[in-house]
mmCIF file of C-alpha atoms in Angstrom:
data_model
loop_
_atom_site.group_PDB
_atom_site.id
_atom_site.type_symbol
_atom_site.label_atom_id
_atom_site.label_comp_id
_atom_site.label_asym_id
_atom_site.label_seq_id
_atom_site.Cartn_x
_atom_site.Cartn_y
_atom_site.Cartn_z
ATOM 1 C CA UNK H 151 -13.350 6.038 26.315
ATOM 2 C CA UNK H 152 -9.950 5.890 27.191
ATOM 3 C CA UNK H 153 -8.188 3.321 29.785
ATOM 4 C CA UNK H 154 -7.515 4.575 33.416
ATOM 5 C CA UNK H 155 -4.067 2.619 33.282
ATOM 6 C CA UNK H 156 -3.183 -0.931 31.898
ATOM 7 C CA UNK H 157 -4.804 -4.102 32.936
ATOM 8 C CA UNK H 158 -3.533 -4.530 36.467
ATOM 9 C CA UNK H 159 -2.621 -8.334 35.174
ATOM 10 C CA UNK H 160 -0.391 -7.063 32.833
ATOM 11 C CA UNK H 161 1.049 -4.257 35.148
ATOM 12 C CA UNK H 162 1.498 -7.523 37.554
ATOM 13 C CA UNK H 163 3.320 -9.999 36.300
ATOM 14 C CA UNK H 164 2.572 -12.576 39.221
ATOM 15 C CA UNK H 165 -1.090 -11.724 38.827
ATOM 16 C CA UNK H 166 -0.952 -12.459 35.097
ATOM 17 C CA UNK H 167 0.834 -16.314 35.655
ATOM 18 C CA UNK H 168 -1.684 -16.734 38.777
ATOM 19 C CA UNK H 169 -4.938 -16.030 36.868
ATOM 20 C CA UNK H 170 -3.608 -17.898 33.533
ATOM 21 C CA UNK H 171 -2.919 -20.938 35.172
ATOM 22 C CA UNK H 172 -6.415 -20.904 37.098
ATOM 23 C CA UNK H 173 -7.980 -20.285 33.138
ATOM 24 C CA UNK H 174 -6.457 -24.036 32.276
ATOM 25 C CA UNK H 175 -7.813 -25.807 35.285
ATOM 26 C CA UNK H 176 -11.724 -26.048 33.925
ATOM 27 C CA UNK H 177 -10.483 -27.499 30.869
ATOM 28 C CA UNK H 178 -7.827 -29.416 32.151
ATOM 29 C CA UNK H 179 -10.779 -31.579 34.205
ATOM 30 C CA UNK H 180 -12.747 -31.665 31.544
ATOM 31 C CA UNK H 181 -14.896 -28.820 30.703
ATOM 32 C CA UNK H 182 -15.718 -27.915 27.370
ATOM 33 C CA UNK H 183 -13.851 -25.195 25.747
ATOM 34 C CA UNK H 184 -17.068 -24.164 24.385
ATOM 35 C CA UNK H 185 -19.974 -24.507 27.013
ATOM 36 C CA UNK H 186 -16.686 -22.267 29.097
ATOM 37 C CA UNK H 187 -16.717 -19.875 26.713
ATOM 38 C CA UNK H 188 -20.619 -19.362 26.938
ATOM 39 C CA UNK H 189 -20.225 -18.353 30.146
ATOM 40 C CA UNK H 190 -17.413 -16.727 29.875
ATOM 41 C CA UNK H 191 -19.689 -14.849 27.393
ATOM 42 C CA UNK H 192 -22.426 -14.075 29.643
ATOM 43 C CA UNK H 193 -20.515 -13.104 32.727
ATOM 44 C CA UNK H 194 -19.144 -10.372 30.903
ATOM 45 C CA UNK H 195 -22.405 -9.709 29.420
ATOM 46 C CA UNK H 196 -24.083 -8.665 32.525
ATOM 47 C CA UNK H 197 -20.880 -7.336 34.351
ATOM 48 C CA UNK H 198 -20.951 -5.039 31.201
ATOM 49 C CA UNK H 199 -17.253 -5.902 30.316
ATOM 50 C CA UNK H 200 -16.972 -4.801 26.759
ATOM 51 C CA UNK H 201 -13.205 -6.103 26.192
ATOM 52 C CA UNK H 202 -14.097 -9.785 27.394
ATOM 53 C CA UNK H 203 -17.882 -9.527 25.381
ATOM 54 C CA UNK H 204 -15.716 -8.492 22.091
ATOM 55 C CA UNK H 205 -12.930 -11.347 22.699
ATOM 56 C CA UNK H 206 -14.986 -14.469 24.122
ATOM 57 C CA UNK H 207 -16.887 -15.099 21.221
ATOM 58 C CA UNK H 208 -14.098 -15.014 18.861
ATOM 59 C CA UNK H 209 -12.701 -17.756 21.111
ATOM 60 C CA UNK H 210 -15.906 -19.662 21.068
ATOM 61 C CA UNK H 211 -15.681 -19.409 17.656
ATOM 62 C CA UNK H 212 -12.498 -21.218 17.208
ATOM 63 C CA UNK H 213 -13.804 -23.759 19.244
ATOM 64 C CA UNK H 214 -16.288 -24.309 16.328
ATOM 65 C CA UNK H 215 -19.408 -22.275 18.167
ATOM 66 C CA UNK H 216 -21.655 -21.111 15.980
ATOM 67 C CA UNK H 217 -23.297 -18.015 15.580
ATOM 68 C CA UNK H 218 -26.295 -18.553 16.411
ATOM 69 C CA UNK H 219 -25.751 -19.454 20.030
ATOM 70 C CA UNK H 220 -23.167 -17.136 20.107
ATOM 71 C CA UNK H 221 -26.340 -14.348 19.515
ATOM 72 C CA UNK H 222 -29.010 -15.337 21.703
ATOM 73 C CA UNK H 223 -26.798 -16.360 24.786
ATOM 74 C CA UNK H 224 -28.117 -13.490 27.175
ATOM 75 C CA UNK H 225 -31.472 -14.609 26.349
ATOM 76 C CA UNK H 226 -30.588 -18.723 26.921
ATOM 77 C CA UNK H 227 -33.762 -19.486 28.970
ATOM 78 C CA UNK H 228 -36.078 -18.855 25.649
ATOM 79 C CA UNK H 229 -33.757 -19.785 22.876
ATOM 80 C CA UNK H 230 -33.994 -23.255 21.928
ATOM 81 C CA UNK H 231 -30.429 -23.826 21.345
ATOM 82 C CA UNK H 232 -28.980 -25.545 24.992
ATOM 83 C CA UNK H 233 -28.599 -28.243 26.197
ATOM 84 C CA UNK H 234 -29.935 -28.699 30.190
ATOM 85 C CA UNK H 235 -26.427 -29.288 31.126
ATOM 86 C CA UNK H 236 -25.681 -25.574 29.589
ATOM 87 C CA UNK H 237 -28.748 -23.806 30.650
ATOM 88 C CA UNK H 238 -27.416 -25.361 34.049
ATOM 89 C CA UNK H 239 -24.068 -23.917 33.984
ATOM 90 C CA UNK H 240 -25.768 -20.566 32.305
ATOM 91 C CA UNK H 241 -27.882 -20.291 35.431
ATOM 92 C CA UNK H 242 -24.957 -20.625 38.034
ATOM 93 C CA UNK H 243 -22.365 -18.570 36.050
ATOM 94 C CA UNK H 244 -25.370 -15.527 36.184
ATOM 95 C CA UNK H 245 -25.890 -16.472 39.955
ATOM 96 C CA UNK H 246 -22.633 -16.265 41.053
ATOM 97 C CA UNK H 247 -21.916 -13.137 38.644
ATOM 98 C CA UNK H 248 -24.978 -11.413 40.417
ATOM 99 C CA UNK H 249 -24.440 -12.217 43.951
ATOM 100 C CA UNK H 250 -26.090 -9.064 45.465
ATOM 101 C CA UNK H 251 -29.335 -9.594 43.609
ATOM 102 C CA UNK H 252 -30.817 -11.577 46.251
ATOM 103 C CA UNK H 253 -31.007 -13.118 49.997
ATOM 104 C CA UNK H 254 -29.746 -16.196 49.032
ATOM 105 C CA UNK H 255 -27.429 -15.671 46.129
ATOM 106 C CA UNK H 256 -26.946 -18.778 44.782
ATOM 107 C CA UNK H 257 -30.292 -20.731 45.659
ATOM 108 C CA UNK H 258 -30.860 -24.773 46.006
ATOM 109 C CA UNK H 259 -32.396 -24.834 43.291
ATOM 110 C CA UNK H 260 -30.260 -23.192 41.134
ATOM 111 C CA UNK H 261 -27.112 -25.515 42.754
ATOM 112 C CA UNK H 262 -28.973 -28.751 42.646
ATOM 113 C CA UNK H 263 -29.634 -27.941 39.052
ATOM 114 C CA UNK H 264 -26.269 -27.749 38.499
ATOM 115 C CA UNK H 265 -25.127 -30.607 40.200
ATOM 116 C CA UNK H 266 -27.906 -32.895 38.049
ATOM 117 C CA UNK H 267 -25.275 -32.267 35.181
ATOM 118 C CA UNK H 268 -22.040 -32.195 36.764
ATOM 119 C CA UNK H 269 -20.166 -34.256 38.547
ATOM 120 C CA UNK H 270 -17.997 -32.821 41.928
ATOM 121 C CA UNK H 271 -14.657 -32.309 40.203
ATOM 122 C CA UNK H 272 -16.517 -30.526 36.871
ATOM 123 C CA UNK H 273 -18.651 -28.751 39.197
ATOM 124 C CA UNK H 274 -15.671 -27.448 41.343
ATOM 125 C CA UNK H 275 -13.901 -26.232 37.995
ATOM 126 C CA UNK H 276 -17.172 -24.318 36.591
ATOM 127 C CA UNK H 277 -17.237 -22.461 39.488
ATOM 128 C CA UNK H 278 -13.594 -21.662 39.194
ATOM 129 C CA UNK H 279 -14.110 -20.996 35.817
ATOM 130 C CA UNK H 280 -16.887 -18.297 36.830
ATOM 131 C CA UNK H 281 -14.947 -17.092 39.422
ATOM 132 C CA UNK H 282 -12.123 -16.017 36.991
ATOM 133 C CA UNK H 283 -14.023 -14.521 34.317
ATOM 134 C CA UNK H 284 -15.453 -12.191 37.253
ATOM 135 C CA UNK H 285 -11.965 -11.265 37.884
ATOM 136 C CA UNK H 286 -10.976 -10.239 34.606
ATOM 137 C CA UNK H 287 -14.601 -8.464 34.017
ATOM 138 C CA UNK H 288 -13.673 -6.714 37.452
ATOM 139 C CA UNK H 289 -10.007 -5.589 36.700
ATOM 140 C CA UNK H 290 -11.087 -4.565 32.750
ATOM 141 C CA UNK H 291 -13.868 -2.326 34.157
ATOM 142 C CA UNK H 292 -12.164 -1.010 36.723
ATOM 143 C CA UNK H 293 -9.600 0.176 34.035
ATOM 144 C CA UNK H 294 -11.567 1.068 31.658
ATOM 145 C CA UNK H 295 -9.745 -1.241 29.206
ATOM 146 C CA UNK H 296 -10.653 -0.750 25.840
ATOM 147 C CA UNK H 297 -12.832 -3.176 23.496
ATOM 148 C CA UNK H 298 -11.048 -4.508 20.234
ATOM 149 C CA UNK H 299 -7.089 -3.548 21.601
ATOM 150 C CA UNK H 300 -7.331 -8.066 22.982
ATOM 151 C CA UNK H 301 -8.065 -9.840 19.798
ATOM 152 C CA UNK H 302 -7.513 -13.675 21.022
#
């Protein structure tokens, strides 16, 4: 496959800054680099974006993440290997990634969940944090950027 054009963040220079500095504020509040990274991981999972798949993990793997969670992310709700916090954040990142799946895109459940584990300010940033990974997922897709060329 070969790219339509070059990521539209690197064609725009203000669109580069703008979505960089929104990638510091979940970690800035607090968020862990790696439980970010997980669902940074399975955003682009199911949005099928094979450039952010290919360089996600090797950022959660700096972050010390091992492999094994690293492998059975897309299937968190059987693998032993989360935390309830996690599986939290895994189910709102793949609500808010899928938000045409259903009436009510992000049920009460799903939200209260999330807000068992996370306080207003942490919750605010995950959702930020989602947010932007759709954005790059959309704008690589789009593009057809190619997997492997981004090697964080």
């Amino acid at each position: 496959m070969q790219e339509r054009m070059g990521n539209p963040a690197l064609v725009l220079p203000a669109a580069m800054q703008a979505l960089n500095a929104l990638s510091k504020v979940p970690t800035e509040t607090g968020l862990s680099p790696k439980l970010l990274e997980l669902v940074n991981l399975r955003a682009s999972q199911i949005n099928g974006c094979s450039v952010c798949i290919d360089g996600h993990w090797r950022i959660a793997r700096k972050h010390g993440e091992t492999d094994e969670r690293l492998f059975a992310v897309a299937g968190w709700r059987d693998a032993p290997y989360y935390s309830n916090a996690e599986r939290a954040a895994l189910a709102l990142t793949e609500a808010i990634t899928r938000l045409s799946d259903r009436a009510d895109p992000v049920p009460d459940d799903i939200w209260d969940e999330a807000t068992r584990h996370y306080d207003g300010k942490s919750l605010a940033a995950l959702v930020v944090a989602i947010a932007n990974i759709n954005v790059w997922n959309r704008l690589n897709v789009a593009t057809r950027q190619v997997a492997g060329q981004w090697k964080p």
